[in-house]
């Protein structure tokens, strides 16, 4: 299983940072490969992810929020869905918020385990240089939080 983590300080309150991350639907705003994250009807803790893969092929999976502490942390993990091919990805993530008053330490952690065969080759390309992708995404999040109004 691969894993990446990145931490940086954001000049925004922890609750505002948490509120942005909590529905997970904003993730495509900072991760260019993520096309969309949509809530699954009737389940506030379940989302459907669509990510651009190589060769114009999308990779899709569902993920459930498995741990959260309002204002402090949100964590999710892909879920098995019978034998549907859309959930060939085993992935998990977490965002932690360290409240420092006017600023917040934000840590993003992602774990992934690609399947074997053709799907594994696709996932290896999808997760190419994940550390850089997480660092860039967290940089974009910092810029977004620091340039937006406090009421956002």
GROMACS .gro file of C-alpha atoms in nm:
model
  152
    1UNK     CA    1   0.000   0.000   0.000
    2UNK     CA    2   0.126   0.348  -0.083
    3UNK     CA    3   0.085   0.643   0.149
    4UNK     CA    4   0.154   1.014   0.136
    5UNK     CA    5   0.118   1.293   0.391
    6UNK     CA    6   0.166   1.667   0.376
    7UNK     CA    7   0.125   1.935   0.643
    8UNK     CA    8   0.118   2.313   0.617
    9UNK     CA    9  -0.007   2.618   0.803
   10UNK     CA   10  -0.310   2.804   0.665
   11UNK     CA   11  -0.406   3.155   0.774
   12UNK     CA   12  -0.771   3.068   0.839
   13UNK     CA   13  -0.967   2.936   1.138
   14UNK     CA   14  -0.981   2.559   1.186
   15UNK     CA   15  -1.361   2.544   1.174
   16UNK     CA   16  -1.369   2.720   0.836
   17UNK     CA   17  -1.108   2.479   0.699
   18UNK     CA   18  -1.302   2.181   0.835
   19UNK     CA   19  -1.632   2.310   0.694
   20UNK     CA   20  -1.475   2.331   0.347
   21UNK     CA   21  -1.344   1.973   0.362
   22UNK     CA   22  -1.629   1.798   0.547
   23UNK     CA   23  -1.867   1.723   0.260
   24UNK     CA   24  -1.567   1.610   0.046
   25UNK     CA   25  -1.747   1.754  -0.258
   26UNK     CA   26  -1.493   2.039  -0.286
   27UNK     CA   27  -1.199   1.801  -0.338
   28UNK     CA   28  -1.211   1.847  -0.721
   29UNK     CA   29  -1.142   2.220  -0.665
   30UNK     CA   30  -0.788   2.140  -0.550
   31UNK     CA   31  -0.710   1.798  -0.703
   32UNK     CA   32  -0.715   1.836  -1.084
   33UNK     CA   33  -0.741   1.459  -1.144
   34UNK     CA   34  -1.062   1.438  -0.940
   35UNK     CA   35  -1.354   1.516  -1.171
   36UNK     CA   36  -1.623   1.500  -0.906
   37UNK     CA   37  -1.718   1.381  -0.561
   38UNK     CA   38  -2.093   1.353  -0.514
   39UNK     CA   39  -2.300   1.254  -0.214
   40UNK     CA   40  -2.482   0.924  -0.255
   41UNK     CA   41  -2.854   0.989  -0.220
   42UNK     CA   42  -2.982   0.974   0.135
   43UNK     CA   43  -2.644   0.907   0.297
   44UNK     CA   44  -2.453   1.207   0.433
   45UNK     CA   45  -2.141   1.002   0.498
   46UNK     CA   46  -2.120   0.823   0.159
   47UNK     CA   47  -1.976   0.979  -0.158
   48UNK     CA   48  -1.913   0.864  -0.515
   49UNK     CA   49  -1.573   0.962  -0.661
   50UNK     CA   50  -1.486   0.997  -1.031
   51UNK     CA   51  -1.118   1.046  -1.112
   52UNK     CA   52  -0.955   1.100  -1.452
   53UNK     CA   53  -0.732   0.813  -1.544
   54UNK     CA   54  -0.482   0.764  -1.824
   55UNK     CA   55  -0.605   0.726  -2.179
   56UNK     CA   56  -0.928   0.910  -2.104
   57UNK     CA   57  -1.057   0.631  -1.880
   58UNK     CA   58  -1.224   0.727  -1.554
   59UNK     CA   59  -1.179   0.540  -1.230
   60UNK     CA   60  -1.476   0.542  -0.992
   61UNK     CA   61  -1.542   0.429  -0.637
   62UNK     CA   62  -1.757   0.500  -0.334
   63UNK     CA   63  -1.610   0.617  -0.006
   64UNK     CA   64  -1.758   0.643   0.341
   65UNK     CA   65  -1.661   0.889   0.612
   66UNK     CA   66  -1.531   0.660   0.884
   67UNK     CA   67  -1.411   0.908   1.145
   68UNK     CA   68  -1.479   1.270   1.216
   69UNK     CA   69  -1.437   1.523   1.490
   70UNK     CA   70  -1.606   1.851   1.391
   71UNK     CA   71  -1.347   2.124   1.351
   72UNK     CA   72  -1.059   1.878   1.399
   73UNK     CA   73  -1.063   1.583   1.158
   74UNK     CA   74  -1.246   1.403   0.878
   75UNK     CA   75  -1.141   1.061   0.744
   76UNK     CA   76  -1.284   0.843   0.467
   77UNK     CA   77  -1.225   0.500   0.314
   78UNK     CA   78  -1.339   0.335  -0.008
   79UNK     CA   79  -1.611   0.078   0.041
   80UNK     CA   80  -1.666  -0.261  -0.117
   81UNK     CA   81  -1.980  -0.287  -0.326
   82UNK     CA   82  -2.035  -0.651  -0.407
   83UNK     CA   83  -1.864  -0.738  -0.730
   84UNK     CA   84  -1.908  -0.406  -0.908
   85UNK     CA   85  -1.599  -0.309  -1.102
   86UNK     CA   86  -1.637   0.054  -0.997
   87UNK     CA   87  -1.483  -0.025  -0.660
   88UNK     CA   88  -1.159  -0.188  -0.765
   89UNK     CA   89  -0.976   0.090  -0.580
   90UNK     CA   90  -0.881   0.055  -0.216
   91UNK     CA   91  -0.811   0.403  -0.089
   92UNK     CA   92  -0.843   0.606   0.228
   93UNK     CA   93  -0.777   0.962   0.330
   94UNK     CA   94  -0.784   1.195   0.625
   95UNK     CA   95  -0.754   1.566   0.687
   96UNK     CA   96  -0.654   1.688   1.033
   97UNK     CA   97  -0.687   2.047   1.155
   98UNK     CA   98  -0.468   2.187   1.435
   99UNK     CA   99  -0.632   2.503   1.567
  100UNK     CA  100  -0.374   2.775   1.630
  101UNK     CA  101  -0.623   3.061   1.669
  102UNK     CA  102  -0.604   3.274   1.354
  103UNK     CA  103  -0.420   2.999   1.169
  104UNK     CA  104  -0.462   2.625   1.129
  105UNK     CA  105  -0.216   2.345   1.072
  106UNK     CA  106  -0.368   2.123   0.802
  107UNK     CA  107  -0.245   1.771   0.736
  108UNK     CA  108  -0.369   1.563   0.444
  109UNK     CA  109  -0.293   1.189   0.441
  110UNK     CA  110  -0.383   0.951   0.159
  111UNK     CA  111  -0.337   0.575   0.138
  112UNK     CA  112  -0.401   0.360  -0.168
  113UNK     CA  113  -0.364  -0.001  -0.272
  114UNK     CA  114  -0.401  -0.062  -0.644
  115UNK     CA  115  -0.541  -0.393  -0.762
  116UNK     CA  116  -0.347  -0.630  -0.988
  117UNK     CA  117  -0.368  -0.678  -1.364
  118UNK     CA  118  -0.484  -0.410  -1.609
  119UNK     CA  119  -0.667  -0.226  -1.331
  120UNK     CA  120  -0.339  -0.215  -1.137
  121UNK     CA  121  -0.154  -0.067  -1.433
  122UNK     CA  122  -0.425   0.198  -1.465
  123UNK     CA  123  -0.402   0.281  -1.094
  124UNK     CA  124  -0.022   0.301  -1.100
  125UNK     CA  125  -0.050   0.573  -1.364
  126UNK     CA  126  -0.335   0.744  -1.179
  127UNK     CA  127  -0.132   0.760  -0.858
  128UNK     CA  128   0.192   0.867  -1.027
  129UNK     CA  129   0.384   1.108  -0.802
  130UNK     CA  130   0.113   1.122  -0.532
  131UNK     CA  131   0.331   1.325  -0.293
  132UNK     CA  132   0.357   1.609  -0.544
  133UNK     CA  133  -0.017   1.592  -0.612
  134UNK     CA  134  -0.101   1.617  -0.241
  135UNK     CA  135   0.147   1.902  -0.187
  136UNK     CA  136   0.004   2.093  -0.485
  137UNK     CA  137  -0.354   2.031  -0.369
  138UNK     CA  138  -0.280   2.150  -0.016
  139UNK     CA  139  -0.107   2.457  -0.160
  140UNK     CA  140  -0.420   2.529  -0.363
  141UNK     CA  141  -0.634   2.482  -0.052
  142UNK     CA  142  -0.413   2.727   0.141
  143UNK     CA  143  -0.444   2.984  -0.138
  144UNK     CA  144  -0.821   2.936  -0.153
  145UNK     CA  145  -0.870   2.974   0.224
  146UNK     CA  146  -0.638   3.272   0.253
  147UNK     CA  147  -0.790   3.460  -0.040
  148UNK     CA  148  -1.157   3.398   0.044
  149UNK     CA  149  -1.365   3.607   0.277
  150UNK     CA  150  -1.417   3.485   0.634
  151UNK     CA  151  -1.785   3.426   0.564
  152UNK     CA  152  -1.708   3.162   0.301
   0.00000   0.00000   0.00000
